[in-house]
Short mmCIF file of C-alpha atoms and ligand atoms in Angstrom, two decimals:
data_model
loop_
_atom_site.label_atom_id
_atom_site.label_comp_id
_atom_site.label_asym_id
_atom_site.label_seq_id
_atom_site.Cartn_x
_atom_site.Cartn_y
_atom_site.Cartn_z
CA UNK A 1 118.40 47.50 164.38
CA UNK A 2 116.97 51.13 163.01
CA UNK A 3 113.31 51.86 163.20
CA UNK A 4 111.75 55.06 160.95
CA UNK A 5 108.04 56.14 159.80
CA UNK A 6 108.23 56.13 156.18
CA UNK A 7 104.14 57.42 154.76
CA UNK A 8 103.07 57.31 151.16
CA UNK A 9 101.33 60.65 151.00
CA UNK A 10 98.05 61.29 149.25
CA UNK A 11 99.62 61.77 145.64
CA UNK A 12 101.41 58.46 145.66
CA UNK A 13 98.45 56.75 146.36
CA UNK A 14 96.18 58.64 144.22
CA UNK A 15 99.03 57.66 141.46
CA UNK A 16 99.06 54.09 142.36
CA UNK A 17 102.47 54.21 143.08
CA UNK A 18 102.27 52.16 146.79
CA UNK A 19 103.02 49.33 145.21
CA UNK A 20 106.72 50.67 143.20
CA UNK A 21 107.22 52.92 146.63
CA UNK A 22 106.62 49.81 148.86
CA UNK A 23 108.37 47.80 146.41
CA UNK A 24 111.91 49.35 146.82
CA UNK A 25 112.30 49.12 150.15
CA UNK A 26 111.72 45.73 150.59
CA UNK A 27 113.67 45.04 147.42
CA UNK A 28 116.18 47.03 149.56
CA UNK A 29 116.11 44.25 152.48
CA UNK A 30 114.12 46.42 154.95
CA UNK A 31 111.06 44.82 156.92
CA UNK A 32 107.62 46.27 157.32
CA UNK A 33 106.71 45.97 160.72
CA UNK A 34 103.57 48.28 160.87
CA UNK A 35 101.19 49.23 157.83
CA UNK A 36 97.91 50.74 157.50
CA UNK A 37 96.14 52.69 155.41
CA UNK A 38 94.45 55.84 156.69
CA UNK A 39 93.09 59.20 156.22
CA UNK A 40 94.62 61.18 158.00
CA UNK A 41 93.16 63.68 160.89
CA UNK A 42 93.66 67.62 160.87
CA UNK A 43 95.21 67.08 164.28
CA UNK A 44 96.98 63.96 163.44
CA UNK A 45 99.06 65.95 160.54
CA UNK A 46 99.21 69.29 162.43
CA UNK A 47 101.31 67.23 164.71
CA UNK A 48 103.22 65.66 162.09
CA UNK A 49 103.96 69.07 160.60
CA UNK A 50 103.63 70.83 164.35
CA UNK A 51 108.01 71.50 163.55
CA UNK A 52 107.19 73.20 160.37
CA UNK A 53 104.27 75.63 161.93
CA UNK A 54 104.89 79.31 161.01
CA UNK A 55 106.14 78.58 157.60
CA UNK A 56 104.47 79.44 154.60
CA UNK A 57 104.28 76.08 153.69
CA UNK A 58 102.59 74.57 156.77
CA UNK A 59 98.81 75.45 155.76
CA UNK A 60 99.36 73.80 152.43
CA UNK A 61 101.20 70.77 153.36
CA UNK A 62 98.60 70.47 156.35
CA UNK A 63 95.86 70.34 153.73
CA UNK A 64 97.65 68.32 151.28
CA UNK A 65 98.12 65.37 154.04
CA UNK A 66 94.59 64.74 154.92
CA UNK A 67 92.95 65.55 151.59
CA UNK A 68 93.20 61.97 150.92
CA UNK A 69 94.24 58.11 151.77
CA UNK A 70 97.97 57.77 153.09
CA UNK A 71 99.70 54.50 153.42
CA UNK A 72 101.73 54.63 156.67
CA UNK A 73 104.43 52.37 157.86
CA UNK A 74 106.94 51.36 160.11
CA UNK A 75 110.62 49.91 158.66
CA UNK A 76 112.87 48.19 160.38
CA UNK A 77 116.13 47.41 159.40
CA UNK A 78 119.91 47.71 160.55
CA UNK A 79 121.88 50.63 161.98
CA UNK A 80 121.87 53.14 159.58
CA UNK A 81 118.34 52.73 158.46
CA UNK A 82 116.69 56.28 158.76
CA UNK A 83 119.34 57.90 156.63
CA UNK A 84 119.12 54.90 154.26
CA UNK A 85 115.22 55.70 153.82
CA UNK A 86 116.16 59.47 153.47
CA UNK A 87 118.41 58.71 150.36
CA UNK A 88 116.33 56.28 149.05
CA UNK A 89 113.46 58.83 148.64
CA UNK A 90 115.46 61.31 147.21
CA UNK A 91 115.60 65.60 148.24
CA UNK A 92 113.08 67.60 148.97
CA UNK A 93 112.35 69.80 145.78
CA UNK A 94 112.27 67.75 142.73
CA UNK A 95 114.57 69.81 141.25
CA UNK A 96 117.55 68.64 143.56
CA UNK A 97 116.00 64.77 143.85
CA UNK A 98 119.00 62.38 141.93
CA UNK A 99 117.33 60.28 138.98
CA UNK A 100 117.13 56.29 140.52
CA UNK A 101 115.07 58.00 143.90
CA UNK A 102 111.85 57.88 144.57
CA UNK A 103 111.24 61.50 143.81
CA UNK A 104 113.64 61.83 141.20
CA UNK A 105 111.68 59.33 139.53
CA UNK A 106 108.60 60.35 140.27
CA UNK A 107 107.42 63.39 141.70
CA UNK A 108 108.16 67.06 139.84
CA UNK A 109 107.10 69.13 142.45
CA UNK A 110 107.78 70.10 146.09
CA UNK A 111 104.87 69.60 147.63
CA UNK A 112 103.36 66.60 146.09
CA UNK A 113 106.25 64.69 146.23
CA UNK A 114 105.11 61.43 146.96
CA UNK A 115 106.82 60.39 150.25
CA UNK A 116 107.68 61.24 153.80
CA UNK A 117 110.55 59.58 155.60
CA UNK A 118 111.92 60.56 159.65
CA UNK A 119 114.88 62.58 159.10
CA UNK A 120 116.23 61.32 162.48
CA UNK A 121 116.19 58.95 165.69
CA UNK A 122 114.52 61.70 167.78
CA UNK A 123 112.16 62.12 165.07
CA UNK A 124 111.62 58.67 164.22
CA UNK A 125 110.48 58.08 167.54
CA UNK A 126 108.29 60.27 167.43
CA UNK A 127 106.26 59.63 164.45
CA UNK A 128 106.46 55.65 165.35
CA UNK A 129 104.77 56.77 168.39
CA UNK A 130 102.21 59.06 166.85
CA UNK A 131 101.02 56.93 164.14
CA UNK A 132 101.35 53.66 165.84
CA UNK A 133 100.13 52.37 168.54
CA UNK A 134 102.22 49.77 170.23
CA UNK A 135 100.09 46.65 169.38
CA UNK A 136 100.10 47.93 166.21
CA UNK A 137 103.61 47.42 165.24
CA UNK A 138 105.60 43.66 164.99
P1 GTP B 201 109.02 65.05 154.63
O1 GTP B 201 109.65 63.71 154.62
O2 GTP B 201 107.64 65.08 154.05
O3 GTP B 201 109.11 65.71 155.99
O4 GTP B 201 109.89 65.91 153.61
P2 GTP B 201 111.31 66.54 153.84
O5 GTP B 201 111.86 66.16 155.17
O6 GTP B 201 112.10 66.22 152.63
O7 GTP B 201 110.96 68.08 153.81
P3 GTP B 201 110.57 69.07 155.01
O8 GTP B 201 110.44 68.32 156.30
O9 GTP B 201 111.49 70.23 154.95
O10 GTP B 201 109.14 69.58 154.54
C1 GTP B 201 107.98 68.78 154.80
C2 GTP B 201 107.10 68.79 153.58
O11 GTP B 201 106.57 70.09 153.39
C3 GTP B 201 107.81 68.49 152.27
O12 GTP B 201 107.92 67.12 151.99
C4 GTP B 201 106.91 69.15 151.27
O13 GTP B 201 105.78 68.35 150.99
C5 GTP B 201 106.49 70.40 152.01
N1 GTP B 201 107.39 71.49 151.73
C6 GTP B 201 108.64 71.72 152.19
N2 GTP B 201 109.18 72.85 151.71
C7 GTP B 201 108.22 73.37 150.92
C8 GTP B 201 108.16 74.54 150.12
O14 GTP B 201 109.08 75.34 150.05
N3 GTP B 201 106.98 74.72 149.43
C9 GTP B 201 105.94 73.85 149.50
N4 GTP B 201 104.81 74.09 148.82
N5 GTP B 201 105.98 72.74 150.23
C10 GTP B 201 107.10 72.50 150.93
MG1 MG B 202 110.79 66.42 156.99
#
């Protein structure tokens, strides 16, 4: 089994899309085994972000995160399950995200684009462990 740390950022719930977001996954056959619904801290997301600090992005995508309620989460499902979640939710920029994802569905620009998903085991780990404490999760 294949743990990742899948959030709904602020635009997807200001766009009541949790529910369709949510909805695939477990449509998908993946389990939730942690959920809560937060605002996020400034240090909470600069440490989310902390590998993207130095871009030009970073500030913005800093403020973007905690400007609002996030729905975070832990899936669980079998080998294979990070990169699963990755193609699920579709590339980056809108421009590039295949219709039938999450973003190519939904979101039409690259920061507001609805989702965040590990983009590896290291990684994974290391947002699990970040937003989650262990009693927290199933
Ligand atoms: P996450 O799952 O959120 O990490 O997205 P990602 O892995 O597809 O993208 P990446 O880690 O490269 O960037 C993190 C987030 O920063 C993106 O999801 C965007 O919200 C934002 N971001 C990335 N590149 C840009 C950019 O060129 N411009 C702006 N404004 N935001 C960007
Ligand atoms: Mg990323």
């Amino acid at each position: 089994m294949e743990r990742t740390f899948v959030m709904v950022k602020p635009d997807g719930v200001q766009r009541g899309l949790v529910g369709e977001i949510i909805g695939r996954f477990e449509k998908k056959g993946l389990r939730i085994v942690g959920m809560k619904c937060l605002v996020p801290s400034r240090a909470l997301a600069e440490s989310h972000y902390a590998v993207h600090k130095g871009k030009p992005f970073y500030e913005p995508v800093v403020e973007f995160i905690t400007s609002g309620p996030v729905v975070a989460m832990c899936l669980e499902g079998p080998d294979g399950t990070i990169e699963m979640v990755r193609l699920m939710m579709g590339k980056t920029s809108p421009l590039e995200a295949a219709p039938g994802t999450i973003r190519g569905d939904f979101a039409n620009t690259t920061q507001q684009n609805l989702i965040h998903g590990s983009d590896g085991p290291e990684t994974a780990a290391v947002e699990i462990a970040l937003w989650f404490r262990p009693d927290e999760l199933l």
